[in-house]
Amino acid sequence: MVRTADQSWHDAKKVLRKESRWEMAEQLERSEKQKLFDEHIEALNKKNREMFHKLLDETTEVTLTSQWKEIKKKIKDDPRYTKFSSSDRKREKEFAEYLQEKMTQAKADFRELLKETKLITYKSLKMIDETDQHLKDIENVLQNDKRYLVLECIKDERKSILMGYLEDLEHKGPPPPPTATEPSRRSLK
């Protein structure tokens, strides 16, 4: 019966009382009914949020720097757009949160890429200070990965993350030898 998350308990009760199944709910206390209603609304909100995010994921025009005004034009005819909320403010707020989540994830993925890149070592920053060629070599390797390319819209911040990572590596120094972290394989006699 209650299919929209915008409905209040007060309004829903009026509709539900007319439903034939309402009599079966008489055994429940008022607070239990409201608790079940609230849980149902929460589940609807979660489902609608997931569907709205899926719509945004499927919209190829959405980038990390997209503007709501432009994306709204592309998605406004999709039922998931209207089902999410009747409030444009709520949709815009959710869009902003969605982009923030995507940006955070993209940066984390980029940091992971930096860790995986064998060309980058604790000596890299010193090598870059001597010649820019090493930085170009690193960027040439990185640009083959979508985790680098997805941050194309914020090149300066991406470079800042890269340089911060190189500084951290230099500060930490050479990694310990592989045997230093493994337990001793020799048996005690």
Short mmCIF file of N, CA and C in Angstrom, two decimals:
data_model
loop_
_atom_site.label_atom_id
_atom_site.label_comp_id
_atom_site.label_asym_id
_atom_site.label_seq_id
_atom_site.Cartn_x
_atom_site.Cartn_y
_atom_site.Cartn_z
N MET A 1 0.81 -1.20 0.00
CA MET A 1 0.00 0.00 0.00
C MET A 1 0.85 1.26 0.00
N VAL A 2 1.82 1.33 0.90
CA VAL A 2 2.68 2.51 0.97
C VAL A 2 3.85 2.29 0.04
N ARG A 3 3.86 3.04 -1.06
CA ARG A 3 4.89 2.82 -2.08
C ARG A 3 5.82 4.01 -2.29
N THR A 4 5.49 5.12 -1.64
CA THR A 4 6.36 6.29 -1.76
C THR A 4 6.94 6.61 -0.39
N ALA A 5 8.20 6.95 -0.39
CA ALA A 5 8.89 7.23 0.87
C ALA A 5 8.56 8.62 1.40
N ASP A 6 7.87 9.42 0.61
CA ASP A 6 7.51 10.78 1.03
C ASP A 6 6.29 10.81 1.94
N GLN A 7 5.62 9.69 2.10
CA GLN A 7 4.38 9.65 2.85
C GLN A 7 4.66 9.64 4.36
N SER A 8 3.85 10.38 5.11
CA SER A 8 4.00 10.41 6.56
C SER A 8 3.16 9.31 7.19
N TRP A 9 3.47 8.98 8.43
CA TRP A 9 2.71 7.95 9.17
C TRP A 9 1.26 8.40 9.31
N HIS A 10 1.06 9.67 9.58
CA HIS A 10 -0.29 10.22 9.76
C HIS A 10 -1.13 10.01 8.49
N ASP A 11 -0.55 10.35 7.34
CA ASP A 11 -1.28 10.19 6.07
C ASP A 11 -1.46 8.72 5.70
N ALA A 12 -0.45 7.94 5.97
CA ALA A 12 -0.51 6.51 5.63
C ALA A 12 -1.59 5.79 6.43
N LYS A 13 -1.75 6.17 7.70
CA LYS A 13 -2.76 5.52 8.55
C LYS A 13 -4.16 5.69 7.95
N LYS A 14 -4.44 6.87 7.43
CA LYS A 14 -5.76 7.13 6.83
C LYS A 14 -6.04 6.17 5.68
N VAL A 15 -5.04 5.95 4.85
CA VAL A 15 -5.18 5.06 3.70
C VAL A 15 -5.25 3.60 4.17
N LEU A 16 -4.38 3.26 5.10
CA LEU A 16 -4.28 1.87 5.55
C LEU A 16 -5.53 1.41 6.30
N ARG A 17 -6.19 2.30 7.00
CA ARG A 17 -7.41 1.92 7.75
C ARG A 17 -8.51 1.45 6.81
N LYS A 18 -8.50 1.92 5.58
CA LYS A 18 -9.50 1.52 4.60
C LYS A 18 -9.17 0.16 3.99
N GLU A 19 -7.95 -0.30 4.20
CA GLU A 19 -7.48 -1.58 3.66
C GLU A 19 -8.05 -2.72 4.50
N SER A 20 -8.47 -3.79 3.84
CA SER A 20 -9.09 -4.92 4.55
C SER A 20 -8.13 -5.61 5.51
N ARG A 21 -6.85 -5.56 5.21
CA ARG A 21 -5.86 -6.23 6.06
C ARG A 21 -5.55 -5.46 7.35
N TRP A 22 -6.06 -4.23 7.45
CA TRP A 22 -5.77 -3.40 8.63
C TRP A 22 -6.24 -4.08 9.92
N GLU A 23 -7.35 -4.80 9.83
CA GLU A 23 -7.90 -5.47 11.03
C GLU A 23 -6.91 -6.47 11.62
N MET A 24 -6.13 -7.11 10.77
CA MET A 24 -5.13 -8.07 11.27
C MET A 24 -4.05 -7.37 12.08
N ALA A 25 -3.85 -6.11 11.83
CA ALA A 25 -2.82 -5.35 12.53
C ALA A 25 -3.30 -4.83 13.88
N GLU A 26 -4.58 -5.03 14.19
CA GLU A 26 -5.12 -4.55 15.47
C GLU A 26 -4.41 -5.19 16.66
N GLN A 27 -3.83 -6.37 16.48
CA GLN A 27 -3.13 -7.05 17.56
C GLN A 27 -1.84 -6.32 17.94
N LEU A 28 -1.33 -5.51 17.03
CA LEU A 28 -0.10 -4.77 17.30
C LEU A 28 -0.41 -3.46 18.04
N GLU A 29 0.51 -3.07 18.88
CA GLU A 29 0.34 -1.79 19.57
C GLU A 29 0.67 -0.66 18.60
N ARG A 30 0.20 0.52 18.94
CA ARG A 30 0.39 1.68 18.08
C ARG A 30 1.87 1.93 17.78
N SER A 31 2.71 1.82 18.80
CA SER A 31 4.14 2.06 18.61
C SER A 31 4.77 1.01 17.69
N GLU A 32 4.28 -0.23 17.77
CA GLU A 32 4.79 -1.29 16.88
C GLU A 32 4.41 -1.01 15.43
N LYS A 33 3.18 -0.55 15.23
CA LYS A 33 2.74 -0.22 13.87
C LYS A 33 3.62 0.90 13.29
N GLN A 34 3.85 1.92 14.10
CA GLN A 34 4.66 3.04 13.61
C GLN A 34 6.09 2.59 13.35
N LYS A 35 6.62 1.72 14.20
CA LYS A 35 7.98 1.22 14.01
C LYS A 35 8.06 0.44 12.69
N LEU A 36 7.09 -0.41 12.42
CA LEU A 36 7.06 -1.16 11.16
C LEU A 36 6.95 -0.22 9.96
N PHE A 37 6.13 0.80 10.10
CA PHE A 37 5.99 1.79 9.03
C PHE A 37 7.33 2.49 8.78
N ASP A 38 7.98 2.93 9.85
CA ASP A 38 9.27 3.62 9.72
C ASP A 38 10.31 2.72 9.06
N GLU A 39 10.32 1.45 9.43
CA GLU A 39 11.25 0.50 8.81
C GLU A 39 10.96 0.34 7.33
N HIS A 40 9.67 0.30 6.99
CA HIS A 40 9.26 0.17 5.59
C HIS A 40 9.71 1.41 4.79
N ILE A 41 9.50 2.58 5.36
CA ILE A 41 9.90 3.83 4.70
C ILE A 41 11.42 3.86 4.52
N GLU A 42 12.13 3.41 5.54
CA GLU A 42 13.60 3.36 5.45
C GLU A 42 14.05 2.42 4.34
N ALA A 43 13.38 1.27 4.23
CA ALA A 43 13.71 0.31 3.16
C ALA A 43 13.41 0.92 1.78
N LEU A 44 12.29 1.62 1.68
CA LEU A 44 11.95 2.29 0.41
C LEU A 44 13.00 3.34 0.05
N ASN A 45 13.39 4.13 1.05
CA ASN A 45 14.42 5.15 0.82
C ASN A 45 15.72 4.53 0.34
N LYS A 46 16.11 3.44 0.98
CA LYS A 46 17.36 2.77 0.61
C LYS A 46 17.28 2.25 -0.83
N LYS A 47 16.15 1.61 -1.16
CA LYS A 47 15.97 1.07 -2.51
C LYS A 47 15.97 2.19 -3.55
N ASN A 48 15.25 3.27 -3.26
CA ASN A 48 15.19 4.39 -4.19
C ASN A 48 16.56 5.04 -4.37
N ARG A 49 17.31 5.14 -3.27
CA ARG A 49 18.66 5.71 -3.33
C ARG A 49 19.56 4.84 -4.21
N GLU A 50 19.48 3.52 -4.02
CA GLU A 50 20.27 2.59 -4.84
C GLU A 50 19.90 2.71 -6.31
N MET A 51 18.62 2.81 -6.59
CA MET A 51 18.16 2.93 -7.98
C MET A 51 18.61 4.27 -8.60
N PHE A 52 18.58 5.33 -7.79
CA PHE A 52 19.02 6.65 -8.26
C PHE A 52 20.53 6.60 -8.56
N HIS A 53 21.28 5.97 -7.69
CA HIS A 53 22.73 5.84 -7.92
C HIS A 53 22.99 4.99 -9.16
N LYS A 54 22.20 3.95 -9.35
CA LYS A 54 22.36 3.11 -10.54
C LYS A 54 22.08 3.93 -11.80
N LEU A 55 21.06 4.77 -11.75
CA LEU A 55 20.76 5.66 -12.87
C LEU A 55 21.95 6.57 -13.16
N LEU A 56 22.54 7.13 -12.12
CA LEU A 56 23.70 8.00 -12.31
C LEU A 56 24.89 7.21 -12.85
N ASP A 57 25.07 5.98 -12.36
CA ASP A 57 26.15 5.13 -12.87
C ASP A 57 25.98 4.85 -14.36
N GLU A 58 24.74 4.66 -14.79
CA GLU A 58 24.45 4.32 -16.19
C GLU A 58 24.52 5.54 -17.11
N THR A 59 24.50 6.73 -16.53
CA THR A 59 24.52 7.96 -17.34
C THR A 59 25.97 8.29 -17.68
N THR A 60 26.33 8.08 -18.92
CA THR A 60 27.73 8.22 -19.34
C THR A 60 28.24 9.66 -19.23
N GLU A 61 27.35 10.62 -19.23
CA GLU A 61 27.77 12.02 -19.14
C GLU A 61 28.22 12.42 -17.74
N VAL A 62 27.92 11.59 -16.74
CA VAL A 62 28.29 11.92 -15.36
C VAL A 62 29.79 11.70 -15.17
N THR A 63 30.48 12.78 -14.82
CA THR A 63 31.90 12.71 -14.49
C THR A 63 32.06 13.24 -13.06
N LEU A 64 33.28 13.20 -12.56
CA LEU A 64 33.54 13.65 -11.19
C LEU A 64 33.30 15.16 -11.01
N THR A 65 33.24 15.90 -12.10
CA THR A 65 33.03 17.35 -12.01
C THR A 65 31.72 17.79 -12.67
N SER A 66 30.81 16.87 -12.87
CA SER A 66 29.53 17.19 -13.50
C SER A 66 28.72 18.15 -12.63
N GLN A 67 27.90 18.94 -13.31
CA GLN A 67 27.01 19.88 -12.62
C GLN A 67 25.59 19.31 -12.65
N TRP A 68 24.88 19.47 -11.54
CA TRP A 68 23.53 18.94 -11.40
C TRP A 68 22.61 19.44 -12.52
N LYS A 69 22.71 20.72 -12.86
CA LYS A 69 21.84 21.32 -13.86
C LYS A 69 21.93 20.57 -15.20
N GLU A 70 23.14 20.19 -15.58
CA GLU A 70 23.35 19.49 -16.85
C GLU A 70 22.87 18.03 -16.77
N ILE A 71 23.19 17.37 -15.69
CA ILE A 71 22.82 15.95 -15.54
C ILE A 71 21.31 15.80 -15.37
N LYS A 72 20.70 16.73 -14.67
CA LYS A 72 19.25 16.70 -14.47
C LYS A 72 18.52 16.64 -15.80
N LYS A 73 18.99 17.41 -16.78
CA LYS A 73 18.36 17.42 -18.11
C LYS A 73 18.42 16.04 -18.75
N LYS A 74 19.50 15.33 -18.51
CA LYS A 74 19.70 14.01 -19.13
C LYS A 74 18.85 12.91 -18.48
N ILE A 75 18.59 13.04 -17.18
CA ILE A 75 17.96 11.93 -16.46
C ILE A 75 16.51 12.17 -16.02
N LYS A 76 16.01 13.39 -16.23
CA LYS A 76 14.70 13.75 -15.67
C LYS A 76 13.53 12.90 -16.17
N ASP A 77 13.67 12.27 -17.32
CA ASP A 77 12.58 11.46 -17.86
C ASP A 77 12.61 10.01 -17.38
N ASP A 78 13.64 9.64 -16.67
CA ASP A 78 13.76 8.27 -16.16
C ASP A 78 12.89 8.12 -14.91
N PRO A 79 12.14 7.03 -14.80
CA PRO A 79 11.27 6.84 -13.62
C PRO A 79 12.04 6.79 -12.30
N ARG A 80 13.29 6.38 -12.34
CA ARG A 80 14.10 6.33 -11.12
C ARG A 80 14.39 7.73 -10.59
N TYR A 81 14.38 8.70 -11.47
CA TYR A 81 14.59 10.11 -11.09
C TYR A 81 13.42 10.59 -10.25
N THR A 82 12.21 10.38 -10.76
CA THR A 82 11.03 10.85 -10.04
C THR A 82 10.71 9.99 -8.83
N LYS A 83 11.03 8.72 -8.91
CA LYS A 83 10.74 7.82 -7.79
C LYS A 83 11.64 8.10 -6.59
N PHE A 84 12.84 8.61 -6.84
CA PHE A 84 13.75 8.87 -5.73
C PHE A 84 13.15 9.86 -4.75
N SER A 85 12.62 10.95 -5.26
CA SER A 85 12.03 11.97 -4.39
C SER A 85 11.23 12.94 -5.24
N SER A 86 10.25 13.56 -4.61
CA SER A 86 9.50 14.60 -5.32
C SER A 86 10.20 15.95 -5.14
N SER A 87 11.19 16.00 -4.28
CA SER A 87 11.92 17.23 -4.02
C SER A 87 13.19 17.31 -4.86
N ASP A 88 13.27 18.38 -5.66
CA ASP A 88 14.47 18.56 -6.48
C ASP A 88 15.68 18.84 -5.60
N ARG A 89 15.46 19.48 -4.46
CA ARG A 89 16.56 19.73 -3.52
C ARG A 89 17.17 18.43 -3.02
N LYS A 90 16.28 17.47 -2.69
CA LYS A 90 16.77 16.16 -2.21
C LYS A 90 17.58 15.46 -3.30
N ARG A 91 17.08 15.54 -4.53
CA ARG A 91 17.80 14.90 -5.64
C ARG A 91 19.15 15.56 -5.86
N GLU A 92 19.19 16.88 -5.81
CA GLU A 92 20.44 17.60 -6.00
C GLU A 92 21.43 17.28 -4.87
N LYS A 93 20.93 17.22 -3.66
CA LYS A 93 21.78 16.89 -2.50
C LYS A 93 22.33 15.47 -2.65
N GLU A 94 21.48 14.55 -3.06
CA GLU A 94 21.92 13.16 -3.25
C GLU A 94 22.95 13.07 -4.37
N PHE A 95 22.76 13.84 -5.42
CA PHE A 95 23.72 13.89 -6.52
C PHE A 95 25.08 14.37 -6.02
N ALA A 96 25.07 15.42 -5.21
CA ALA A 96 26.33 15.95 -4.66
C ALA A 96 27.01 14.90 -3.78
N GLU A 97 26.24 14.20 -2.96
CA GLU A 97 26.80 13.14 -2.12
C GLU A 97 27.35 12.00 -2.98
N TYR A 98 26.64 11.67 -4.03
CA TYR A 98 27.07 10.63 -4.96
C TYR A 98 28.43 10.99 -5.57
N LEU A 99 28.54 12.24 -6.05
CA LEU A 99 29.81 12.68 -6.64
C LEU A 99 30.93 12.68 -5.61
N GLN A 100 30.62 13.07 -4.38
CA GLN A 100 31.63 13.07 -3.33
C GLN A 100 32.13 11.65 -3.06
N GLU A 101 31.21 10.70 -3.00
CA GLU A 101 31.58 9.29 -2.81
C GLU A 101 32.46 8.80 -3.97
N LYS A 102 32.07 9.15 -5.18
CA LYS A 102 32.83 8.74 -6.37
C LYS A 102 34.23 9.36 -6.37
N MET A 103 34.32 10.62 -5.97
CA MET A 103 35.62 11.32 -5.93
C MET A 103 36.52 10.67 -4.88
N THR A 104 35.98 10.40 -3.72
CA THR A 104 36.75 9.76 -2.65
C THR A 104 37.26 8.40 -3.10
N GLN A 105 36.38 7.62 -3.75
CA GLN A 105 36.75 6.30 -4.23
C GLN A 105 37.81 6.40 -5.33
N ALA A 106 37.66 7.35 -6.23
CA ALA A 106 38.62 7.52 -7.33
C ALA A 106 40.01 7.86 -6.79
N LYS A 107 40.07 8.70 -5.78
CA LYS A 107 41.37 9.06 -5.17
C LYS A 107 41.98 7.86 -4.47
N ALA A 108 41.16 7.09 -3.77
CA ALA A 108 41.66 5.89 -3.10
C ALA A 108 42.17 4.88 -4.12
N ASP A 109 41.44 4.73 -5.23
CA ASP A 109 41.87 3.82 -6.29
C ASP A 109 43.19 4.28 -6.91
N PHE A 110 43.35 5.60 -7.05
CA PHE A 110 44.59 6.15 -7.61
C PHE A 110 45.76 5.87 -6.67
N ARG A 111 45.54 6.05 -5.38
CA ARG A 111 46.60 5.76 -4.40
C ARG A 111 46.99 4.28 -4.47
N GLU A 112 46.00 3.43 -4.66
CA GLU A 112 46.28 1.99 -4.79
C GLU A 112 47.11 1.73 -6.04
N LEU A 113 46.80 2.41 -7.13
CA LEU A 113 47.57 2.29 -8.37
C LEU A 113 49.02 2.69 -8.13
N LEU A 114 49.23 3.76 -7.39
CA LEU A 114 50.59 4.21 -7.10
C LEU A 114 51.37 3.13 -6.35
N LYS A 115 50.70 2.47 -5.41
CA LYS A 115 51.36 1.39 -4.65
C LYS A 115 51.73 0.22 -5.56
N GLU A 116 50.90 -0.03 -6.56
CA GLU A 116 51.11 -1.17 -7.46
C GLU A 116 52.18 -0.89 -8.53
N THR A 117 52.50 0.38 -8.75
CA THR A 117 53.42 0.76 -9.82
C THR A 117 54.87 0.52 -9.40
N LYS A 118 55.49 -0.47 -10.02
CA LYS A 118 56.84 -0.88 -9.65
C LYS A 118 57.91 0.16 -10.00
N LEU A 119 57.62 1.00 -10.95
CA LEU A 119 58.57 2.05 -11.35
C LEU A 119 58.76 3.09 -10.23
N ILE A 120 57.76 3.22 -9.38
CA ILE A 120 57.82 4.20 -8.30
C ILE A 120 58.49 3.56 -7.08
N THR A 121 59.59 4.18 -6.65
CA THR A 121 60.32 3.69 -5.47
C THR A 121 60.64 4.86 -4.55
N TYR A 122 61.31 4.57 -3.46
CA TYR A 122 61.70 5.62 -2.53
C TYR A 122 62.74 6.56 -3.15
N LYS A 123 63.36 6.15 -4.23
CA LYS A 123 64.36 6.98 -4.92
C LYS A 123 63.72 7.90 -5.97
N SER A 124 62.47 7.70 -6.28
CA SER A 124 61.81 8.43 -7.38
C SER A 124 61.85 9.94 -7.22
N LEU A 125 61.57 10.45 -6.03
CA LEU A 125 61.54 11.90 -5.84
C LEU A 125 62.91 12.51 -6.12
N LYS A 126 63.96 11.87 -5.64
CA LYS A 126 65.32 12.36 -5.88
C LYS A 126 65.63 12.34 -7.38
N MET A 127 65.18 11.27 -8.06
CA MET A 127 65.42 11.17 -9.50
C MET A 127 64.67 12.26 -10.27
N ILE A 128 63.47 12.62 -9.79
CA ILE A 128 62.68 13.67 -10.43
C ILE A 128 63.36 15.02 -10.23
N ASP A 129 63.94 15.23 -9.04
CA ASP A 129 64.65 16.48 -8.77
C ASP A 129 65.83 16.64 -9.73
N GLU A 130 66.46 15.52 -10.09
CA GLU A 130 67.61 15.56 -10.98
C GLU A 130 67.18 15.78 -12.44
N THR A 131 66.10 15.11 -12.82
CA THR A 131 65.62 15.24 -14.20
C THR A 131 64.11 14.96 -14.24
N ASP A 132 63.40 15.74 -15.04
CA ASP A 132 61.94 15.55 -15.17
C ASP A 132 61.57 14.28 -15.93
N GLN A 133 62.54 13.68 -16.58
CA GLN A 133 62.26 12.50 -17.40
C GLN A 133 61.64 11.37 -16.57
N HIS A 134 62.10 11.20 -15.33
CA HIS A 134 61.56 10.11 -14.50
C HIS A 134 60.06 10.33 -14.23
N LEU A 135 59.67 11.59 -13.98
CA LEU A 135 58.26 11.91 -13.77
C LEU A 135 57.46 11.60 -15.03
N LYS A 136 58.00 11.94 -16.18
CA LYS A 136 57.33 11.64 -17.45
C LYS A 136 57.19 10.14 -17.64
N ASP A 137 58.23 9.39 -17.27
CA ASP A 137 58.18 7.92 -17.38
C ASP A 137 57.08 7.36 -16.47
N ILE A 138 57.00 7.89 -15.26
CA ILE A 138 55.96 7.43 -14.32
C ILE A 138 54.59 7.74 -14.89
N GLU A 139 54.39 8.96 -15.36
CA GLU A 139 53.09 9.34 -15.91
C GLU A 139 52.74 8.52 -17.15
N ASN A 140 53.73 8.18 -17.97
CA ASN A 140 53.47 7.34 -19.14
C ASN A 140 52.97 5.96 -18.74
N VAL A 141 53.51 5.42 -17.66
CA VAL A 141 53.05 4.12 -17.17
C VAL A 141 51.64 4.26 -16.58
N LEU A 142 51.43 5.30 -15.79
CA LEU A 142 50.14 5.48 -15.11
C LEU A 142 49.00 5.73 -16.09
N GLN A 143 49.27 6.43 -17.20
CA GLN A 143 48.18 6.78 -18.09
C GLN A 143 47.60 5.59 -18.86
N ASN A 144 48.14 4.42 -18.64
CA ASN A 144 47.56 3.22 -19.24
C ASN A 144 46.48 2.62 -18.34
N ASP A 145 46.20 3.26 -17.22
CA ASP A 145 45.25 2.72 -16.25
C ASP A 145 44.10 3.70 -16.06
N LYS A 146 42.88 3.17 -16.01
CA LYS A 146 41.71 4.05 -15.89
C LYS A 146 41.68 4.76 -14.54
N ARG A 147 42.33 4.21 -13.52
CA ARG A 147 42.36 4.86 -12.20
C ARG A 147 43.12 6.18 -12.26
N TYR A 148 44.02 6.31 -13.22
CA TYR A 148 44.74 7.57 -13.46
C TYR A 148 43.87 8.48 -14.32
N LEU A 149 43.31 7.92 -15.36
CA LEU A 149 42.55 8.70 -16.34
C LEU A 149 41.27 9.29 -15.76
N VAL A 150 40.64 8.61 -14.81
CA VAL A 150 39.38 9.10 -14.26
C VAL A 150 39.57 10.43 -13.52
N LEU A 151 40.79 10.69 -13.07
CA LEU A 151 41.09 11.94 -12.37
C LEU A 151 41.60 13.03 -13.32
N GLU A 152 41.43 12.83 -14.61
CA GLU A 152 41.86 13.80 -15.62
C GLU A 152 41.21 15.17 -15.38
N CYS A 153 40.02 15.17 -14.85
CA CYS A 153 39.28 16.42 -14.62
C CYS A 153 39.86 17.24 -13.47
N ILE A 154 40.73 16.64 -12.66
CA ILE A 154 41.39 17.36 -11.56
C ILE A 154 42.89 17.07 -11.61
N LYS A 155 43.50 17.42 -12.72
CA LYS A 155 44.92 17.11 -12.97
C LYS A 155 45.84 17.61 -11.87
N ASP A 156 45.62 18.83 -11.40
CA ASP A 156 46.49 19.41 -10.38
C ASP A 156 46.42 18.61 -9.07
N GLU A 157 45.21 18.24 -8.69
CA GLU A 157 45.05 17.46 -7.46
C GLU A 157 45.66 16.06 -7.62
N ARG A 158 45.49 15.48 -8.80
CA ARG A 158 46.08 14.16 -9.08
C ARG A 158 47.60 14.23 -8.96
N LYS A 159 48.19 15.29 -9.52
CA LYS A 159 49.64 15.44 -9.43
C LYS A 159 50.07 15.66 -7.98
N SER A 160 49.26 16.38 -7.24
CA SER A 160 49.54 16.62 -5.83
C SER A 160 49.52 15.30 -5.04
N ILE A 161 48.58 14.43 -5.34
CA ILE A 161 48.51 13.12 -4.69
C ILE A 161 49.76 12.31 -5.05
N LEU A 162 50.14 12.34 -6.32
CA LEU A 162 51.34 11.62 -6.77
C LEU A 162 52.59 12.12 -6.05
N MET A 163 52.76 13.44 -6.01
CA MET A 163 53.94 14.01 -5.37
C MET A 163 53.94 13.75 -3.86
N GLY A 164 52.78 13.80 -3.25
CA GLY A 164 52.67 13.48 -1.82
C GLY A 164 53.07 12.04 -1.55
N TYR A 165 52.65 11.15 -2.44
CA TYR A 165 53.01 9.74 -2.31
C TYR A 165 54.53 9.55 -2.45
N LEU A 166 55.12 10.24 -3.42
CA LEU A 166 56.57 10.14 -3.63
C LEU A 166 57.33 10.68 -2.41
N GLU A 167 56.84 11.77 -1.82
CA GLU A 167 57.46 12.32 -0.62
C GLU A 167 57.37 11.33 0.54
N ASP A 168 56.22 10.70 0.69
CA ASP A 168 56.05 9.69 1.76
C ASP A 168 57.03 8.54 1.58
N LEU A 169 57.15 8.06 0.35
CA LEU A 169 58.07 6.96 0.07
C LEU A 169 59.51 7.36 0.40
N GLU A 170 59.90 8.56 0.00
CA GLU A 170 61.27 9.01 0.27
C GLU A 170 61.50 9.11 1.77
N HIS A 171 60.51 9.61 2.48
CA HIS A 171 60.62 9.76 3.93
C HIS A 171 60.76 8.39 4.62
N LYS A 172 60.03 7.40 4.15
CA LYS A 172 60.09 6.06 4.73
C LYS A 172 61.41 5.36 4.42
N GLY A 173 62.02 5.72 3.31
CA GLY A 173 63.28 5.11 2.93
C GLY A 173 63.07 3.76 2.26
N PRO A 174 64.19 3.01 2.12
CA PRO A 174 64.08 1.72 1.43
C PRO A 174 63.21 0.74 2.22
N PRO A 175 62.48 -0.09 1.50
CA PRO A 175 61.65 -1.09 2.19
C PRO A 175 62.54 -2.13 2.85
N PRO A 176 62.05 -2.77 3.91
CA PRO A 176 62.86 -3.80 4.55
C PRO A 176 63.01 -4.99 3.61
N PRO A 177 64.09 -5.74 3.76
CA PRO A 177 64.23 -6.92 2.90
C PRO A 177 63.09 -7.90 3.16
N PRO A 178 62.70 -8.66 2.14
CA PRO A 178 61.56 -9.56 2.28
C PRO A 178 61.70 -10.52 3.45
N THR A 179 62.92 -10.91 3.77
CA THR A 179 63.10 -11.87 4.86
C THR A 179 62.92 -11.23 6.23
N ALA A 180 62.98 -9.92 6.31
CA ALA A 180 62.86 -9.24 7.60
C ALA A 180 61.44 -9.35 8.16
N THR A 181 60.45 -9.48 7.28
CA THR A 181 59.07 -9.55 7.76
C THR A 181 58.58 -10.98 7.90
N GLU A 182 59.31 -11.92 7.32
CA GLU A 182 58.90 -13.32 7.42
C GLU A 182 59.45 -13.93 8.70
N PRO A 183 58.69 -14.82 9.33
CA PRO A 183 59.23 -15.49 10.50
C PRO A 183 60.40 -16.38 10.08
N SER A 184 61.26 -16.59 11.00
CA SER A 184 62.45 -17.40 10.72
C SER A 184 62.03 -18.80 10.29
N ARG A 185 62.67 -19.27 9.24
CA ARG A 185 62.33 -20.61 8.74
C ARG A 185 63.20 -21.69 9.36
N ARG A 186 64.24 -21.25 10.04
CA ARG A 186 65.11 -22.22 10.67
C ARG A 186 64.45 -22.79 11.90
N SER A 187 64.59 -24.06 12.06
CA SER A 187 64.00 -24.69 13.24
C SER A 187 64.97 -24.55 14.40
N LEU A 188 64.39 -24.36 15.55
CA LEU A 188 65.23 -24.23 16.75
C LEU A 188 65.70 -25.60 17.18
N LYS A 189 67.02 -25.73 17.46
CA LYS A 189 67.57 -27.04 17.84
C LYS A 189 68.04 -27.02 19.26
#
